[in-house]
Amino acid sequence: MSIILALETSCDETAVAITRDGEVLASEISSQIALHRPYGGVVPELASRSHLPQIRPLVEAATARAGLRLADVDAFAATAGPGLASSLLIGNTVAKALALAHRRPFLAINHLEGHLLSPFVGAPGGVVPCVALIVSGGHTMLLHCRGVGDYRLLGRTRDDAAGEAFDKTAKMLGLPYPGGPHLDQLAHGGDPTAFDLPRGMLHSGDLSFSFSGLKTAVLYELEKQPQPLTGTRLADFCASIQAAIVSVLVAKTLAAARATGEKVVAVSGGVSLNSGLRASLAAAAAGAGLDLRLAAPALTTDNAAMIAFVAALRFAAGQTSPLESDVDPNLPLVAA
Ligand code: KG4
Ligand code: ZN
C-alpha cells in the first residue's frame, strides 16, 4: 500500500491530490481562469505568484478529505514539465520541501504522461496498450502507448493545439476566455456543414495536425459578414468550426489505431470534454470495433490526480527523483 500526494502547478490551475494504491482519495483544484480572463490568456508572472497562497489550503483540504495526515504519505510528487517555468517551480519546491520535512522520496512527473494515462485512473485492469490522443490547451498529439513509460510519438500539431484552435476562433467571435466550452455550447443545434472551413492536413497521409489555416479561414469568413453573427447563423458557424477541428482529430485517431493495430483508444486533455468530439469518437470507435476510453470529466483539464496516479505507478516500480532535479518547461514525453 502506498500513499502519494501530488502537486500540479504547470499552468493556471493549482491542484493537490492524494492517491492510495492509485485510487484517488482527494483531488483539489483551484482555477485561476477568472484572474487571467481580462488578459485573454495566461499571464505567467500572475500565474506563478497566485499558486503560492493556494497550495497550503489545498494540501490541508486534500489531507482532510482523504482522512490522512501528511506523515501518512509515502512519497511526494510534482509536475516537472512541460509548462511555465515559474509556475512549475512553485509546486516542485513545495513537494520537495514536504518530502524533506517528512523524510520521504520525491517524484518528478511529466504533465503529458499524466494526461496520457488519465483515462486509466480507477479503471479495472489498469493501464493497457493503446493509441492515445492528448488534446489540451497546449498540446495535440497521438502516441502509441505499449505500457507505462513505453511511449512512441505518432504525430503532433505543427502549429496550434486543438484547444488553441477552439480558444482563438472563439475569441474572434467575442466569446469569453477560454472560449472552447462556450463555442461547444453555441454549436448545439447548429449546422456543421453551413460554412466550408478547412480540415488541416486531413489528407496528409501522416498523423500530424495543423490548425492555423482554420484560424485564418475563420477570420476571413468573419470579415465577409455584413454584420456580427447572431442566433442560428452563429450556431451554424460554431458548429462548422467544431466539425472542422473534430473531424481531423477523429480521422487521425482512427488512422493511428489502424497503423498500430491497437484496439484501445485513450483520449485525454481539456478538449476531450468537447461534446462534438465525444460523440464523433464514440460513433467512430463503435464502427471500427475500438474500445474508447475517455478520461473522466474531472480528470480532463489540469488536475493533480493524474499526476499522483503516474507517481504511484512509478513509485511502485521503484522509481524516485533526486531533490536536485530541475523543472523543464519543454520536458519531452518521448525522447526525440
Ligand atoms: O487540458 P487543459 O487544462 O489544457 C492544458 O493542459 O493545456 O485544457 C484546456 C483547454 C482549453 O483550450 C479549453 O478551451 C479546452 O481545453 N476545452 C474545450 C472544452 N472544454 C475545455 N474545448 C472545446 N470544447 C469544450 N467543451
Ligand atoms: Zn494539461
PDB file of N, CA and C in Angstrom, residues 264-331:
ATOM      1  N   VAL A 264      -7.525  -0.368 -28.185  1.00  0.00           N
ATOM      2  CA  VAL A 264      -7.949   0.578 -27.145  1.00  0.00           C
ATOM      3  C   VAL A 264      -7.502   1.983 -27.550  1.00  0.00           C
ATOM      4  N   VAL A 265      -8.426   2.940 -27.463  1.00  0.00           N
ATOM      5  CA  VAL A 265      -8.118   4.332 -27.783  1.00  0.00           C
ATOM      6  C   VAL A 265      -8.369   5.166 -26.531  1.00  0.00           C
ATOM      7  N   ALA A 266      -7.318   5.816 -26.016  1.00  0.00           N
ATOM      8  CA  ALA A 266      -7.419   6.590 -24.771  1.00  0.00           C
ATOM      9  C   ALA A 266      -7.344   8.075 -25.103  1.00  0.00           C
ATOM     10  N   VAL A 267      -8.369   8.820 -24.711  1.00  0.00           N
ATOM     11  CA  VAL A 267      -8.439  10.239 -25.090  1.00  0.00           C
ATOM     12  C   VAL A 267      -8.474  11.114 -23.836  1.00  0.00           C
ATOM     13  N   SER A 268      -7.609  12.127 -23.823  1.00  0.00           N
ATOM     14  CA  SER A 268      -7.454  12.939 -22.615  1.00  0.00           C
ATOM     15  C   SER A 268      -7.201  14.398 -22.954  1.00  0.00           C
ATOM     16  N   GLY A 269      -7.194  15.239 -21.926  1.00  0.00           N
ATOM     17  CA  GLY A 269      -6.968  16.682 -22.101  1.00  0.00           C
ATOM     18  C   GLY A 269      -8.283  17.434 -22.145  1.00  0.00           C
ATOM     19  N   GLY A 270      -8.217  18.725 -21.902  1.00  0.00           N
ATOM     20  CA  GLY A 270      -9.419  19.556 -21.784  1.00  0.00           C
ATOM     21  C   GLY A 270     -10.350  19.475 -22.973  1.00  0.00           C
ATOM     22  N   VAL A 271      -9.789  19.386 -24.188  1.00  0.00           N
ATOM     23  CA  VAL A 271     -10.641  19.370 -25.390  1.00  0.00           C
ATOM     24  C   VAL A 271     -11.448  18.068 -25.477  1.00  0.00           C
ATOM     25  N   SER A 272     -11.029  17.036 -24.735  1.00  0.00           N
ATOM     26  CA  SER A 272     -11.798  15.780 -24.765  1.00  0.00           C
ATOM     27  C   SER A 272     -13.158  15.954 -24.082  1.00  0.00           C
ATOM     28  N   LEU A 273     -13.373  17.114 -23.454  1.00  0.00           N
ATOM     29  CA  LEU A 273     -14.702  17.428 -22.906  1.00  0.00           C
ATOM     30  C   LEU A 273     -15.661  17.868 -24.000  1.00  0.00           C
ATOM     31  N   ASN A 274     -15.123  18.207 -25.161  1.00  0.00           N
ATOM     32  CA  ASN A 274     -15.971  18.739 -26.235  1.00  0.00           C
ATOM     33  C   ASN A 274     -17.044  17.727 -26.635  1.00  0.00           C
ATOM     34  N   SER A 275     -18.283  18.181 -26.634  1.00  0.00           N
ATOM     35  CA  SER A 275     -19.394  17.241 -26.853  1.00  0.00           C
ATOM     36  C   SER A 275     -19.358  16.661 -28.273  1.00  0.00           C
ATOM     37  N   GLY A 276     -18.969  17.500 -29.242  1.00  0.00           N
ATOM     38  CA  GLY A 276     -18.892  17.017 -30.622  1.00  0.00           C
ATOM     39  C   GLY A 276     -17.805  15.961 -30.772  1.00  0.00           C
ATOM     40  N   LEU A 277     -16.670  16.198 -30.121  1.00  0.00           N
ATOM     41  CA  LEU A 277     -15.566  15.229 -30.198  1.00  0.00           C
ATOM     42  C   LEU A 277     -15.969  13.920 -29.529  1.00  0.00           C
ATOM     43  N   ARG A 278     -16.609  14.023 -28.371  1.00  0.00           N
ATOM     44  CA  ARG A 278     -17.036  12.800 -27.647  1.00  0.00           C
ATOM     45  C   ARG A 278     -18.010  11.983 -28.501  1.00  0.00           C
ATOM     46  N   ALA A 279     -18.979  12.670 -29.110  1.00  0.00           N
ATOM     47  CA  ALA A 279     -19.985  11.967 -29.908  1.00  0.00           C
ATOM     48  C   ALA A 279     -19.355  11.333 -31.143  1.00  0.00           C
ATOM     49  N   SER A 280     -18.493  12.083 -31.846  1.00  0.00           N
ATOM     50  CA  SER A 280     -17.873  11.551 -33.068  1.00  0.00           C
ATOM     51  C   SER A 280     -16.931  10.396 -32.758  1.00  0.00           C
ATOM     52  N   LEU A 281     -16.175  10.541 -31.669  1.00  0.00           N
ATOM     53  CA  LEU A 281     -15.258   9.458 -31.301  1.00  0.00           C
ATOM     54  C   LEU A 281     -16.032   8.203 -30.938  1.00  0.00           C
ATOM     55  N   ALA A 282     -17.124   8.375 -30.196  1.00  0.00           N
ATOM     56  CA  ALA A 282     -17.915   7.213 -29.777  1.00  0.00           C
ATOM     57  C   ALA A 282     -18.474   6.496 -31.005  1.00  0.00           C
ATOM     58  N   ALA A 283     -19.000   7.277 -31.963  1.00  0.00           N
ATOM     59  CA  ALA A 283     -19.576   6.662 -33.169  1.00  0.00           C
ATOM     60  C   ALA A 283     -18.483   5.974 -33.989  1.00  0.00           C
ATOM     61  N   ALA A 284     -17.344   6.667 -34.147  1.00  0.00           N
ATOM     62  CA  ALA A 284     -16.254   6.099 -34.956  1.00  0.00           C
ATOM     63  C   ALA A 284     -15.687   4.844 -34.302  1.00  0.00           C
ATOM     64  N   ALA A 285     -15.528   4.877 -32.972  1.00  0.00           N
ATOM     65  CA  ALA A 285     -14.968   3.719 -32.268  1.00  0.00           C
ATOM     66  C   ALA A 285     -15.916   2.526 -32.382  1.00  0.00           C
ATOM     67  N   ALA A 286     -17.221   2.795 -32.236  1.00  0.00           N
ATOM     68  CA  ALA A 286     -18.195   1.697 -32.348  1.00  0.00           C
ATOM     69  C   ALA A 286     -18.129   1.098 -33.747  1.00  0.00           C
ATOM     70  N   GLY A 287     -18.031   1.950 -34.759  1.00  0.00           N
ATOM     71  CA  GLY A 287     -17.979   1.475 -36.139  1.00  0.00           C
ATOM     72  C   GLY A 287     -16.736   0.655 -36.437  1.00  0.00           C
ATOM     73  N   ALA A 288     -15.628   1.001 -35.779  1.00  0.00           N
ATOM     74  CA  ALA A 288     -14.352   0.330 -36.069  1.00  0.00           C
ATOM     75  C   ALA A 288     -14.035  -0.760 -35.047  1.00  0.00           C
ATOM     76  N   GLY A 289     -14.965  -1.011 -34.123  1.00  0.00           N
ATOM     77  CA  GLY A 289     -14.727  -2.072 -33.119  1.00  0.00           C
ATOM     78  C   GLY A 289     -13.617  -1.712 -32.142  1.00  0.00           C
ATOM     79  N   LEU A 290     -13.508  -0.420 -31.807  1.00  0.00           N
ATOM     80  CA  LEU A 290     -12.459   0.014 -30.878  1.00  0.00           C
ATOM     81  C   LEU A 290     -13.044   0.251 -29.488  1.00  0.00           C
ATOM     82  N   ASP A 291     -12.198   0.062 -28.469  1.00  0.00           N
ATOM     83  CA  ASP A 291     -12.587   0.265 -27.074  1.00  0.00           C
ATOM     84  C   ASP A 291     -12.152   1.686 -26.694  1.00  0.00           C
ATOM     85  N   LEU A 292     -13.127   2.620 -26.653  1.00  0.00           N
ATOM     86  CA  LEU A 292     -12.817   4.032 -26.391  1.00  0.00           C
ATOM     87  C   LEU A 292     -12.782   4.302 -24.893  1.00  0.00           C
ATOM     88  N   ARG A 293     -11.654   4.833 -24.427  1.00  0.00           N
ATOM     89  CA  ARG A 293     -11.518   5.201 -23.012  1.00  0.00           C
ATOM     90  C   ARG A 293     -11.331   6.701 -22.921  1.00  0.00           C
ATOM     91  N   LEU A 294     -12.356   7.389 -22.445  1.00  0.00           N
ATOM     92  CA  LEU A 294     -12.264   8.836 -22.255  1.00  0.00           C
ATOM     93  C   LEU A 294     -11.919   9.116 -20.797  1.00  0.00           C
ATOM     94  N   ALA A 295     -11.050  10.094 -20.570  1.00  0.00           N
ATOM     95  CA  ALA A 295     -10.763  10.479 -19.187  1.00  0.00           C
ATOM     96  C   ALA A 295     -12.059  10.965 -18.542  1.00  0.00           C
ATOM     97  N   ALA A 296     -12.239  10.668 -17.255  1.00  0.00           N
ATOM     98  CA  ALA A 296     -13.418  11.172 -16.536  1.00  0.00           C
ATOM     99  C   ALA A 296     -13.403  12.701 -16.632  1.00  0.00           C
ATOM    100  N   PRO A 297     -14.577  13.341 -16.774  1.00  0.00           N
ATOM    101  CA  PRO A 297     -14.600  14.800 -16.945  1.00  0.00           C
ATOM    102  C   PRO A 297     -13.719  15.565 -15.945  1.00  0.00           C
ATOM    103  N   ALA A 298     -13.726  15.172 -14.686  1.00  0.00           N
ATOM    104  CA  ALA A 298     -12.930  15.903 -13.686  1.00  0.00           C
ATOM    105  C   ALA A 298     -11.427  15.740 -13.912  1.00  0.00           C
ATOM    106  N   LEU A 299     -11.055  14.747 -14.722  1.00  0.00           N
ATOM    107  CA  LEU A 299      -9.619  14.494 -14.958  1.00  0.00           C
ATOM    108  C   LEU A 299      -9.162  14.982 -16.333  1.00  0.00           C
ATOM    109  N   THR A 300     -10.038  15.686 -17.055  1.00  0.00           N
ATOM    110  CA  THR A 300      -9.638  16.110 -18.409  1.00  0.00           C
ATOM    111  C   THR A 300      -8.784  17.364 -18.365  1.00  0.00           C
ATOM    112  N   THR A 301      -9.281  18.417 -17.708  1.00  0.00           N
ATOM    113  CA  THR A 301      -8.450  19.616 -17.602  1.00  0.00           C
ATOM    114  C   THR A 301      -7.411  19.369 -16.503  1.00  0.00           C
ATOM    115  N   ASP A 302      -6.488  20.313 -16.348  1.00  0.00           N
ATOM    116  CA  ASP A 302      -5.357  20.056 -15.456  1.00  0.00           C
ATOM    117  C   ASP A 302      -5.805  19.728 -14.035  1.00  0.00           C
ATOM    118  N   ASN A 303      -5.206  18.682 -13.494  1.00  0.00           N
ATOM    119  CA  ASN A 303      -5.538  18.215 -12.145  1.00  0.00           C
ATOM    120  C   ASN A 303      -4.340  17.470 -11.587  1.00  0.00           C
ATOM    121  N   ALA A 304      -4.332  17.261 -10.273  1.00  0.00           N
ATOM    122  CA  ALA A 304      -3.184  16.577  -9.668  1.00  0.00           C
ATOM    123  C   ALA A 304      -3.419  15.077  -9.515  1.00  0.00           C
ATOM    124  N   ALA A 305      -4.687  14.636  -9.669  1.00  0.00           N
ATOM    125  CA  ALA A 305      -4.964  13.198  -9.524  1.00  0.00           C
ATOM    126  C   ALA A 305      -4.210  12.405 -10.591  1.00  0.00           C
ATOM    127  N   MET A 306      -4.163  12.956 -11.812  1.00  0.00           N
ATOM    128  CA  MET A 306      -3.453  12.241 -12.879  1.00  0.00           C
ATOM    129  C   MET A 306      -1.942  12.198 -12.598  1.00  0.00           C
ATOM    130  N   ILE A 307      -1.442  13.221 -11.926  1.00  0.00           N
ATOM    131  CA  ILE A 307      -0.008  13.268 -11.593  1.00  0.00           C
ATOM    132  C   ILE A 307       0.281  12.248 -10.477  1.00  0.00           C
ATOM    133  N   ALA A 308      -0.615  12.194  -9.476  1.00  0.00           N
ATOM    134  CA  ALA A 308      -0.450  11.227  -8.388  1.00  0.00           C
ATOM    135  C   ALA A 308      -0.553   9.800  -8.915  1.00  0.00           C
ATOM    136  N   PHE A 309      -1.446   9.595  -9.895  1.00  0.00           N
ATOM    137  CA  PHE A 309      -1.636   8.260 -10.481  1.00  0.00           C
ATOM    138  C   PHE A 309      -0.336   7.783 -11.149  1.00  0.00           C
ATOM    139  N   VAL A 310       0.275   8.663 -11.948  1.00  0.00           N
ATOM    140  CA  VAL A 310       1.541   8.301 -12.609  1.00  0.00           C
ATOM    141  C   VAL A 310       2.630   8.086 -11.555  1.00  0.00           C
ATOM    142  N   ALA A 311       2.667   8.977 -10.551  1.00  0.00           N
ATOM    143  CA  ALA A 311       3.689   8.848  -9.499  1.00  0.00           C
ATOM    144  C   ALA A 311       3.537   7.512  -8.780  1.00  0.00           C
ATOM    145  N   ALA A 312       2.279   7.098  -8.551  1.00  0.00           N
ATOM    146  CA  ALA A 312       2.037   5.825  -7.853  1.00  0.00           C
ATOM    147  C   ALA A 312       2.587   4.658  -8.678  1.00  0.00           C
ATOM    148  N   LEU A 313       2.358   4.715  -9.993  1.00  0.00           N
ATOM    149  CA  LEU A 313       2.851   3.634 -10.860  1.00  0.00           C
ATOM    150  C   LEU A 313       4.378   3.599 -10.840  1.00  0.00           C
ATOM    151  N   ARG A 314       4.970   4.781 -10.903  1.00  0.00           N
ATOM    152  CA  ARG A 314       6.439   4.850 -10.957  1.00  0.00           C
ATOM    153  C   ARG A 314       7.051   4.484  -9.602  1.00  0.00           C
ATOM    154  N   PHE A 315       6.393   4.902  -8.524  1.00  0.00           N
ATOM    155  CA  PHE A 315       6.883   4.582  -7.175  1.00  0.00           C
ATOM    156  C   PHE A 315       6.803   3.074  -6.947  1.00  0.00           C
ATOM    157  N   ALA A 316       5.705   2.469  -7.417  1.00  0.00           N
ATOM    158  CA  ALA A 316       5.549   1.013  -7.266  1.00  0.00           C
ATOM    159  C   ALA A 316       6.639   0.268  -8.045  1.00  0.00           C
ATOM    160  N   ALA A 317       7.128   0.907  -9.110  1.00  0.00           N
ATOM    161  CA  ALA A 317       8.187   0.288  -9.909  1.00  0.00           C
ATOM    162  C   ALA A 317       9.574   0.629  -9.351  1.00  0.00           C
ATOM    163  N   GLY A 318       9.610   1.277  -8.192  1.00  0.00           N
ATOM    164  CA  GLY A 318      10.882   1.557  -7.526  1.00  0.00           C
ATOM    165  C   GLY A 318      11.568   2.836  -7.979  1.00  0.00           C
ATOM    166  N   GLN A 319      10.854   3.685  -8.706  1.00  0.00           N
ATOM    167  CA  GLN A 319      11.472   4.911  -9.210  1.00  0.00           C
ATOM    168  C   GLN A 319      11.226   6.091  -8.272  1.00  0.00           C
ATOM    169  N   THR A 320      12.249   6.918  -8.095  1.00  0.00           N
ATOM    170  CA  THR A 320      12.110   8.208  -7.402  1.00  0.00           C
ATOM    171  C   THR A 320      13.005   9.213  -8.130  1.00  0.00           C
ATOM    172  N   SER A 321      12.902  10.484  -7.775  1.00  0.00           N
ATOM    173  CA  SER A 321      13.711  11.519  -8.426  1.00  0.00           C
ATOM    174  C   SER A 321      14.565  12.222  -7.387  1.00  0.00           C
ATOM    175  N   PRO A 322      15.769  12.685  -7.784  1.00  0.00           N
ATOM    176  CA  PRO A 322      16.596  13.412  -6.814  1.00  0.00           C
ATOM    177  C   PRO A 322      15.993  14.781  -6.488  1.00  0.00           C
ATOM    178  N   LEU A 323      16.244  15.254  -5.277  1.00  0.00           N
ATOM    179  CA  LEU A 323      15.726  16.573  -4.883  1.00  0.00           C
ATOM    180  C   LEU A 323      16.360  17.688  -5.712  1.00  0.00           C
ATOM    181  N   GLU A 324      17.501  17.388  -6.326  1.00  0.00           N
ATOM    182  CA  GLU A 324      18.180  18.394  -7.151  1.00  0.00           C
ATOM    183  C   GLU A 324      17.552  18.487  -8.536  1.00  0.00           C
ATOM    184  N   SER A 325      16.626  17.605  -8.869  1.00  0.00           N
ATOM    185  CA  SER A 325      16.082  17.598 -10.230  1.00  0.00           C
ATOM    186  C   SER A 325      15.412  18.939 -10.528  1.00  0.00           C
ATOM    187  N   ASP A 326      15.606  19.400 -11.762  1.00  0.00           N
ATOM    188  CA  ASP A 326      15.122  20.725 -12.161  1.00  0.00           C
ATOM    189  C   ASP A 326      13.779  20.597 -12.869  1.00  0.00           C
ATOM    190  N   VAL A 327      13.060  21.696 -12.965  1.00  0.00           N
ATOM    191  CA  VAL A 327      11.866  21.712 -13.809  1.00  0.00           C
ATOM    192  C   VAL A 327      12.314  21.950 -15.248  1.00  0.00           C
ATOM    193  N   ASP A 328      11.469  21.583 -16.208  1.00  0.00           N
ATOM    194  CA  ASP A 328      11.817  21.781 -17.621  1.00  0.00           C
ATOM    195  C   ASP A 328      10.559  22.194 -18.379  1.00  0.00           C
ATOM    196  N   PRO A 329      10.490  23.486 -18.776  1.00  0.00           N
ATOM    197  CA  PRO A 329       9.290  23.967 -19.474  1.00  0.00           C
ATOM    198  C   PRO A 329       8.982  23.177 -20.739  1.00  0.00           C
ATOM    199  N   ASN A 330      10.022  22.540 -21.320  1.00  0.00           N
ATOM    200  CA  ASN A 330       9.824  21.777 -22.568  1.00  0.00           C
ATOM    201  C   ASN A 330      10.037  20.285 -22.363  1.00  0.00           C
ATOM    202  N   LEU A 331       9.850  19.814 -21.159  1.00  0.00           N
ATOM    203  CA  LEU A 331      10.113  18.399 -20.854  1.00  0.00           C
ATOM    204  C   LEU A 331       9.439  17.486 -21.884  1.00  0.00           C
TER     205      LEU A 331
END
